[in-house]
Amino acid sequence: MSLPGLPEPPPSGATALPPGTFDGQVVLVTGGGTGLGRAIAVEFGRLGARLVVASRSDDHLDQGRAALSELTAEVETVSCDIRDPDQVAAAFDAAEQRFGLPDVLINNAAANFPVPAEDMSPNAWRTVVDITLNGTFYCSRELARRHIAAGLPASIVNIGASYAWTGGPGFAHSAAAKAGVKNMVETLAVEWGPYGIQVNGLVPGLFPHEDMTADIQQNLSRTSDKDTCQPALRVGRLRELGWAATFLASPYARFISGHTLVVDGANWQRRLLTNSPVVPVREQMGRGPFDLG
Ligand code: HXC
Ligand code: NAP
């Protein structure tokens, strides 16, 4: 029997919020030149926002600029490694100089590669935690300090992952970092609510895209038909994540704070009545026996 799965969303270019919802607003997206970050930036751009895209690679920044310019959205790109608090401060300075203080911060930049935990070097662990967890904190702190000083409201959306709740075999570093990011949403929402700063999380399910790193693509390629592995019988469409991000940061969601919204067609709740046999991570990844030397 062929089942329909969850319906397709409206076409690309549609918006869920009224036109001009973000007119005059400045939205800073870390990692906004590629993949999901770019898709999120585009949806803000469609609704009138001026965008600041911050990341390390000039190529990625150019890609973000090109996608946003196509929509005639105003865009500034800033070279920034979010692991360095001074670079984060400089990125906010550049944003302020061009457009004014960002009203919305999308903490989207992250790092990840699959590796069995016993093979992971201390520097590999440190690198992923430094970008995903520490970088998210540095950017959030920078935005909050400037807004608290100016007495202006703001909205922060942290992009997470569902293995923050479940753990992520093969991704111990990223799963732990994302759990920290989710926890930070809950703490910062309470600390900064009195200043008018909302803090929420947004968790994408499986949203394949052409910018995915070779490591992640290779990992995903082990599953031949990704649609049939989802309860929705399809993967996410990039605009669906963008619409969720724009809603969370919009005037229509002002009383939502400290919440993490999962956009994954219920994939993370999926369980079988009887689980299939356990396959150790290194076997799943086609690695030979562990070698201490
Ligand atoms: C094991 C690895 C590795 C790999 C790097 N390392 N890649 N170890 N397997 N595939 C180790 C290195 O050997 C080194 O440790 C340490 O990590 C740092 O590596 P560098 O290359 O020096 O780091 P850097 O240049 O800072 O680059 C960071 C990076 C890189 C994380 C390694 O991949 C990157 O820039 N990624 C950004 C984009 C990204 O990761 N996107 C994915 C987000 S997707 P040693 O010990 O040798 O010094 C996502 C999806 C979740 O999160 C869900 C998916 C389904
Ligand atoms: P991606 O295309 O690889 O994007 C990651 C972005 O982060 C890149 O634009 C990269 O830009 C930037 N970045 C990485 N390290 C940085 C640093 N140190 N400083 C500044 N920017 C940095 O991955 P994606 O799939 O779009 O992922 C976006 C977000 O969604 C991440 O938080 C990820 O964990 C989450 N997510 C994705 C999926 C999915 O299915 N795609 C699923 C669950 C969660 P530069 O290289 O230019 O720095």
Coordinates of C-alpha atoms and ligand atoms in Angstrom, one line a residue:
M1 CA 0.0 0.0 0.0
S2 CA 1.4 3.4 -0.9
L3 CA 1.0 6.0 1.8
P4 CA 1.1 9.8 1.2
G5 CA 3.3 10.9 4.1
L6 CA 3.1 14.6 5.2
P7 CA 2.0 17.0 2.5
E8 CA 4.5 19.2 0.7
P9 CA 4.6 22.8 1.9
P10 CA 3.7 25.8 -0.2
P11 CA 6.2 26.6 -3.0
S12 CA 9.4 28.5 -2.6
G13 CA 8.8 32.2 -2.5
A14 CA 5.7 31.9 -0.4
T15 CA 5.8 33.6 3.1
A16 CA 3.8 32.6 6.2
L17 CA 4.1 36.1 7.7
P18 CA 2.7 39.4 6.3
P19 CA 4.9 41.1 3.8
G20 CA 7.2 43.6 5.4
T21 CA 7.2 41.9 8.8
F22 CA 10.9 42.6 9.2
D23 CA 11.0 46.0 7.4
G24 CA 13.7 48.1 9.1
Q25 CA 15.0 45.2 11.1
V26 CA 18.6 43.9 11.0
V27 CA 19.2 40.1 11.2
L28 CA 22.6 38.6 11.7
V29 CA 23.0 35.0 10.6
T30 CA 26.2 33.1 11.5
G31 CA 27.1 30.7 8.8
G32 CA 24.5 32.4 6.6
G33 CA 26.4 31.8 3.4
T34 CA 25.6 28.1 3.0
G35 CA 22.9 25.5 3.5
L36 CA 20.4 26.1 6.2
G37 CA 21.8 29.4 7.4
R38 CA 21.5 30.8 3.8
A39 CA 17.9 29.4 3.5
I40 CA 17.0 31.1 6.8
A41 CA 18.6 34.4 5.8
V42 CA 16.6 34.3 2.5
E43 CA 13.3 34.0 4.3
F44 CA 14.1 37.0 6.5
G45 CA 15.2 38.9 3.3
R46 CA 11.9 38.1 1.6
L47 CA 10.1 39.8 4.6
G48 CA 12.1 43.0 4.4
A49 CA 15.0 42.4 6.7
R50 CA 18.5 43.7 6.1
L51 CA 20.9 40.9 6.6
V52 CA 24.4 40.5 8.0
V53 CA 26.1 37.2 7.1
A54 CA 29.1 36.3 9.3
S55 CA 31.4 33.3 8.7
R56 CA 35.1 32.5 7.9
S57 CA 35.2 31.7 4.2
D58 CA 35.1 34.4 1.5
D59 CA 33.5 31.9 -0.9
H60 CA 30.7 31.2 1.5
L61 CA 30.2 34.9 2.2
D62 CA 29.9 35.6 -1.5
Q63 CA 27.4 32.8 -1.9
G64 CA 25.3 34.4 0.9
R65 CA 25.5 37.8 -0.7
A66 CA 24.5 36.5 -4.1
A67 CA 21.4 34.7 -2.8
L68 CA 20.2 37.7 -0.9
S69 CA 21.0 40.2 -3.6
E70 CA 18.8 38.2 -5.9
L71 CA 15.9 39.1 -3.6
T72 CA 17.1 42.7 -3.6
A73 CA 17.6 42.4 0.2
E74 CA 20.3 44.6 1.6
V75 CA 23.2 42.6 2.8
E76 CA 26.5 43.0 4.6
T77 CA 29.0 40.2 4.8
V78 CA 31.6 40.0 7.6
S79 CA 34.5 37.7 8.0
C80 CA 34.3 36.1 11.4
D81 CA 35.4 33.0 13.3
I82 CA 32.9 32.7 16.1
R83 CA 35.5 30.9 18.3
D84 CA 37.2 34.2 18.8
P85 CA 35.2 36.7 21.0
D86 CA 37.2 39.7 19.5
Q87 CA 36.2 38.7 16.0
V88 CA 32.6 38.3 17.2
A89 CA 32.7 41.9 18.6
A90 CA 34.2 43.2 15.4
A91 CA 31.4 41.5 13.4
F92 CA 28.8 43.3 15.5
D93 CA 30.7 46.6 15.1
A94 CA 30.6 46.1 11.3
A95 CA 26.9 45.3 11.5
E96 CA 26.2 48.4 13.6
Q97 CA 28.2 50.6 11.3
R98 CA 26.4 49.5 8.2
F99 CA 22.8 49.0 9.4
G100 CA 22.6 49.5 13.2
L101 CA 22.4 47.0 16.0
P102 CA 21.1 43.6 14.9
D103 CA 17.5 43.0 16.2
V104 CA 17.7 39.3 15.5
L105 CA 20.6 36.9 15.9
I106 CA 20.5 33.5 14.3
N107 CA 23.2 31.3 15.8
N108 CA 23.4 28.8 12.9
A109 CA 27.2 28.2 12.5
A110 CA 28.3 24.8 13.8
A111 CA 30.9 22.2 13.2
N112 CA 30.5 18.5 12.8
F113 CA 32.0 15.3 11.4
P114 CA 31.3 11.7 12.1
V115 CA 33.9 9.8 14.1
P116 CA 33.8 7.0 16.6
A117 CA 34.4 8.5 20.1
E118 CA 37.4 6.2 20.8
D119 CA 39.1 7.6 17.6
M120 CA 38.4 11.2 18.3
S121 CA 41.4 13.4 19.2
P122 CA 41.2 15.9 22.0
N123 CA 41.6 18.6 19.4
A124 CA 38.7 17.3 17.3
W125 CA 36.5 17.3 20.4
R126 CA 37.7 20.8 21.3
T127 CA 37.2 22.2 17.8
V128 CA 33.6 21.1 17.5
V129 CA 32.7 22.2 21.1
D130 CA 34.5 25.5 20.5
I131 CA 32.6 26.4 17.4
T132 CA 29.2 25.0 18.2
L133 CA 28.8 25.7 21.9
N134 CA 31.4 28.4 22.8
G135 CA 30.8 30.3 19.5
T136 CA 27.1 30.4 20.1
F137 CA 27.6 31.7 23.6
Y138 CA 30.1 34.5 22.5
C139 CA 27.6 35.7 19.8
S140 CA 24.6 35.6 22.2
R141 CA 26.6 37.5 24.9
E142 CA 27.7 40.1 22.4
L143 CA 24.2 40.8 21.2
A144 CA 22.7 40.8 24.7
R145 CA 25.4 43.2 26.2
R146 CA 24.7 45.7 23.4
H147 CA 20.9 45.4 23.7
I148 CA 20.9 45.6 27.5
A149 CA 23.1 48.8 27.3
A150 CA 20.9 50.3 24.6
G151 CA 17.6 49.3 26.3
L152 CA 16.3 47.7 23.2
P153 CA 14.5 44.3 22.7
A154 CA 15.9 41.5 20.6
S155 CA 15.4 37.9 19.6
I156 CA 18.0 35.1 19.4
V157 CA 17.4 31.8 17.7
N158 CA 19.9 29.0 18.2
I159 CA 20.0 26.2 15.6
G160 CA 20.2 22.9 17.4
A161 CA 20.0 19.2 16.6
S162 CA 17.7 16.5 18.1
Y163 CA 20.6 14.4 19.4
A164 CA 20.8 17.1 22.1
W165 CA 18.1 14.9 23.7
T166 CA 18.9 11.5 22.5
G167 CA 22.7 11.5 22.2
G168 CA 24.3 10.9 18.8
P169 CA 26.4 7.8 18.3
G170 CA 29.2 8.8 15.9
F171 CA 28.8 12.5 16.9
A172 CA 29.7 12.6 20.6
H173 CA 31.3 16.1 20.3
S174 CA 28.5 17.7 18.3
A175 CA 25.7 16.0 20.3
A176 CA 27.2 17.2 23.6
A177 CA 27.7 20.7 22.2
K178 CA 24.1 20.9 20.9
A179 CA 22.8 19.7 24.3
G180 CA 24.7 22.6 25.8
V181 CA 23.2 24.9 23.2
K182 CA 19.7 23.7 24.1
N183 CA 20.4 24.1 27.8
M184 CA 21.7 27.6 27.2
V185 CA 18.5 28.6 25.5
E186 CA 16.6 27.8 28.7
T187 CA 19.1 29.7 31.0
L188 CA 19.5 32.8 28.8
A189 CA 15.7 33.2 28.1
V190 CA 15.2 33.6 31.9
E191 CA 18.2 35.9 32.4
W192 CA 17.5 38.2 29.5
G193 CA 13.7 38.1 29.4
P194 CA 13.5 41.1 31.7
Y195 CA 15.5 43.1 29.2
G196 CA 13.2 42.2 26.4
I197 CA 15.4 39.6 24.8
Q198 CA 13.8 36.4 23.7
V199 CA 15.9 33.3 23.3
N200 CA 14.7 30.2 21.5
G201 CA 16.0 27.1 19.8
L202 CA 15.2 25.6 16.4
V203 CA 16.1 22.1 15.6
P204 CA 16.1 20.9 12.0
G205 CA 15.5 17.3 11.1
L206 CA 17.1 15.9 8.0
F207 CA 17.5 18.8 5.5
P208 CA 19.9 17.6 2.8
H209 CA 21.5 20.3 0.7
E210 CA 24.4 20.7 -1.7
D211 CA 26.7 22.5 0.8
M212 CA 26.8 19.7 3.3
T213 CA 30.4 18.8 4.1
A214 CA 31.9 15.7 2.3
D215 CA 32.0 13.9 5.7
I216 CA 28.4 14.4 6.4
Q217 CA 27.3 13.7 2.8
Q218 CA 29.3 10.4 2.9
N219 CA 27.7 9.5 6.2
L220 CA 24.2 10.2 4.8
S221 CA 24.9 8.3 1.6
R222 CA 24.8 5.0 3.6
T223 CA 21.0 5.4 3.5
S224 CA 19.8 5.0 0.0
D225 CA 16.2 6.3 0.3
K226 CA 16.1 9.0 2.9
D227 CA 12.4 9.7 2.4
T228 CA 11.2 6.3 3.4
C229 CA 13.2 6.4 6.6
Q230 CA 11.2 9.4 7.9
P231 CA 7.7 9.2 9.4
A232 CA 6.8 12.1 7.0
L233 CA 8.0 9.9 4.1
R234 CA 10.0 12.9 3.0
V235 CA 12.9 15.0 4.2
G236 CA 12.6 18.7 5.1
R237 CA 12.4 21.4 2.5
L238 CA 14.8 24.3 3.3
R239 CA 12.1 26.9 3.2
E240 CA 10.2 25.1 6.0
L241 CA 13.1 25.8 8.4
G242 CA 13.3 29.4 7.2
W243 CA 9.6 29.9 7.9
A244 CA 10.0 28.5 11.4
A245 CA 12.9 30.8 12.1
T246 CA 11.1 33.9 10.9
F247 CA 8.1 33.0 13.0
L248 CA 10.1 32.5 16.2
A249 CA 11.8 35.9 15.7
S250 CA 8.7 37.8 14.7
P251 CA 6.3 40.0 16.6
Y252 CA 3.8 37.2 16.5
A253 CA 6.0 35.0 18.8
R254 CA 6.9 37.6 21.5
F255 CA 5.6 35.4 24.3
I256 CA 7.5 32.4 23.2
S257 CA 10.9 32.2 24.9
G258 CA 13.1 29.4 26.3
H259 CA 11.5 27.0 23.8
T260 CA 13.2 24.7 21.3
L261 CA 11.0 23.9 18.3
V262 CA 11.8 20.8 16.4
V263 CA 11.0 20.8 12.6
D264 CA 11.6 17.2 11.6
G265 CA 8.3 15.5 10.8
A266 CA 8.5 13.6 14.2
N267 CA 11.6 11.7 13.0
W268 CA 13.4 12.0 16.4
Q269 CA 10.5 10.3 18.2
R270 CA 10.7 7.3 15.9
R271 CA 11.0 4.0 17.6
L272 CA 10.4 0.4 16.5
L273 CA 8.5 -2.0 18.7
T274 CA 11.5 -4.2 18.6
N275 CA 14.7 -2.6 17.7
S276 CA 17.0 -4.0 15.0
P277 CA 20.3 -5.6 16.1
V278 CA 22.9 -3.1 17.3
V279 CA 25.7 -2.3 14.9
P280 CA 28.7 -0.7 16.5
V281 CA 29.5 2.8 15.2
R282 CA 32.9 1.8 13.8
E283 CA 31.2 -1.0 11.9
Q284 CA 28.5 1.3 10.6
M285 CA 31.3 3.6 9.4
G286 CA 33.2 0.7 7.7
R287 CA 36.2 1.1 10.1
G288 CA 38.5 -1.8 11.1
P289 CA 39.1 -2.8 14.7
F290 CA 40.2 -0.1 17.1
D291 CA 44.0 0.2 17.3
L292 CA 45.4 1.9 20.4
G293 CA 48.8 2.6 18.7
Ligands
HXC1 C1 38.2 12.9 12.7 C2 38.7 15.2 12.3 C3 37.9 15.2 11.1 C4 37.3 13.9 10.8 C5 38.8 17.2 11.4 N1 39.2 16.4 12.4 N2 38.0 16.4 10.6 N3 38.9 14.1 13.1 N4 37.4 12.9 11.6 N5 36.5 13.9 9.7 C6 40.1 16.8 13.5 C7 41.4 17.3 13.0 O1 42.3 16.1 12.7 C8 42.0 18.1 14.1 O2 42.4 17.4 15.2 C9 40.7 18.8 14.6 O3 39.6 18.0 14.2 C10 40.6 20.2 14.0 O4 40.6 20.1 12.6 P1 41.0 21.4 11.7 O5 40.8 20.9 10.3 O6 42.3 21.9 12.1 O7 39.9 22.4 12.2 P2 39.3 23.7 11.4 O8 40.1 24.1 10.2 O9 39.1 24.7 12.5 O10 37.9 23.2 10.8 C11 36.8 22.8 11.6 C12 36.2 21.5 11.1 C13 35.7 21.7 9.7 C14 35.0 21.3 12.1 C15 37.1 20.4 11.2 O11 35.0 20.5 9.2 C16 34.7 22.8 9.5 O12 35.2 23.9 9.3 N6 33.4 22.6 9.5 C17 32.4 23.6 9.4 C18 31.2 23.1 8.6 C19 30.5 22.0 9.3 O13 31.1 21.2 10.1 N7 29.3 21.8 9.0 C20 28.5 20.7 9.5 C21 27.3 21.3 10.3 S1 26.1 20.0 10.0 P3 44.0 17.0 15.4 O14 44.1 16.2 16.6 O15 44.4 16.3 14.1 O16 44.7 18.3 15.5 C22 25.5 19.5 11.4 C23 24.5 18.5 11.0 C24 24.0 17.6 12.2 O17 25.9 19.8 12.4 C25 23.1 16.5 11.8 C26 23.5 15.8 10.5 C27 22.6 14.7 10.0
NAP2 P1 26.8 23.9 6.7 O1 26.3 24.2 5.3 O2 28.1 23.1 6.8 O3 26.9 25.3 7.5 C1 27.8 25.5 8.5 C2 28.1 27.0 8.5 O4 28.8 27.4 9.6 C3 29.0 27.3 7.3 O5 28.4 28.4 6.6 C4 30.3 27.8 7.9 O6 30.8 28.9 7.2 C5 29.8 28.2 9.3 N1 30.9 28.1 10.3 C6 31.5 26.9 10.6 N2 32.5 27.2 11.6 C7 32.5 28.5 11.8 C8 33.2 29.4 12.6 N3 34.2 28.9 13.4 N4 32.9 30.7 12.6 C9 32.0 31.2 11.8 N5 31.2 30.4 11.0 C10 31.5 29.1 11.0 O7 25.8 23.1 7.5 P2 24.2 23.2 7.6 O8 23.7 21.8 7.3 O9 23.6 24.3 6.8 O10 24.0 23.4 9.1 C11 23.5 24.6 9.7 C12 23.0 24.4 11.1 O11 22.0 23.4 11.1 C13 24.1 23.8 12.0 O12 23.9 24.4 13.3 C14 23.8 22.4 12.1 O13 24.3 21.7 13.2 C15 22.3 22.3 12.0 N6 21.7 21.1 11.5 C16 21.7 20.8 10.2 C17 21.0 19.6 9.8 C18 20.9 19.3 8.3 O14 20.2 18.3 8.0 N7 21.5 20.0 7.4 C19 20.4 18.8 10.7 C20 20.5 19.1 12.1 C21 21.1 20.3 12.5 P3 32.4 29.2 7.0 O15 33.0 27.9 6.5 O16 32.4 30.3 5.9 O17 32.9 29.6 8.3

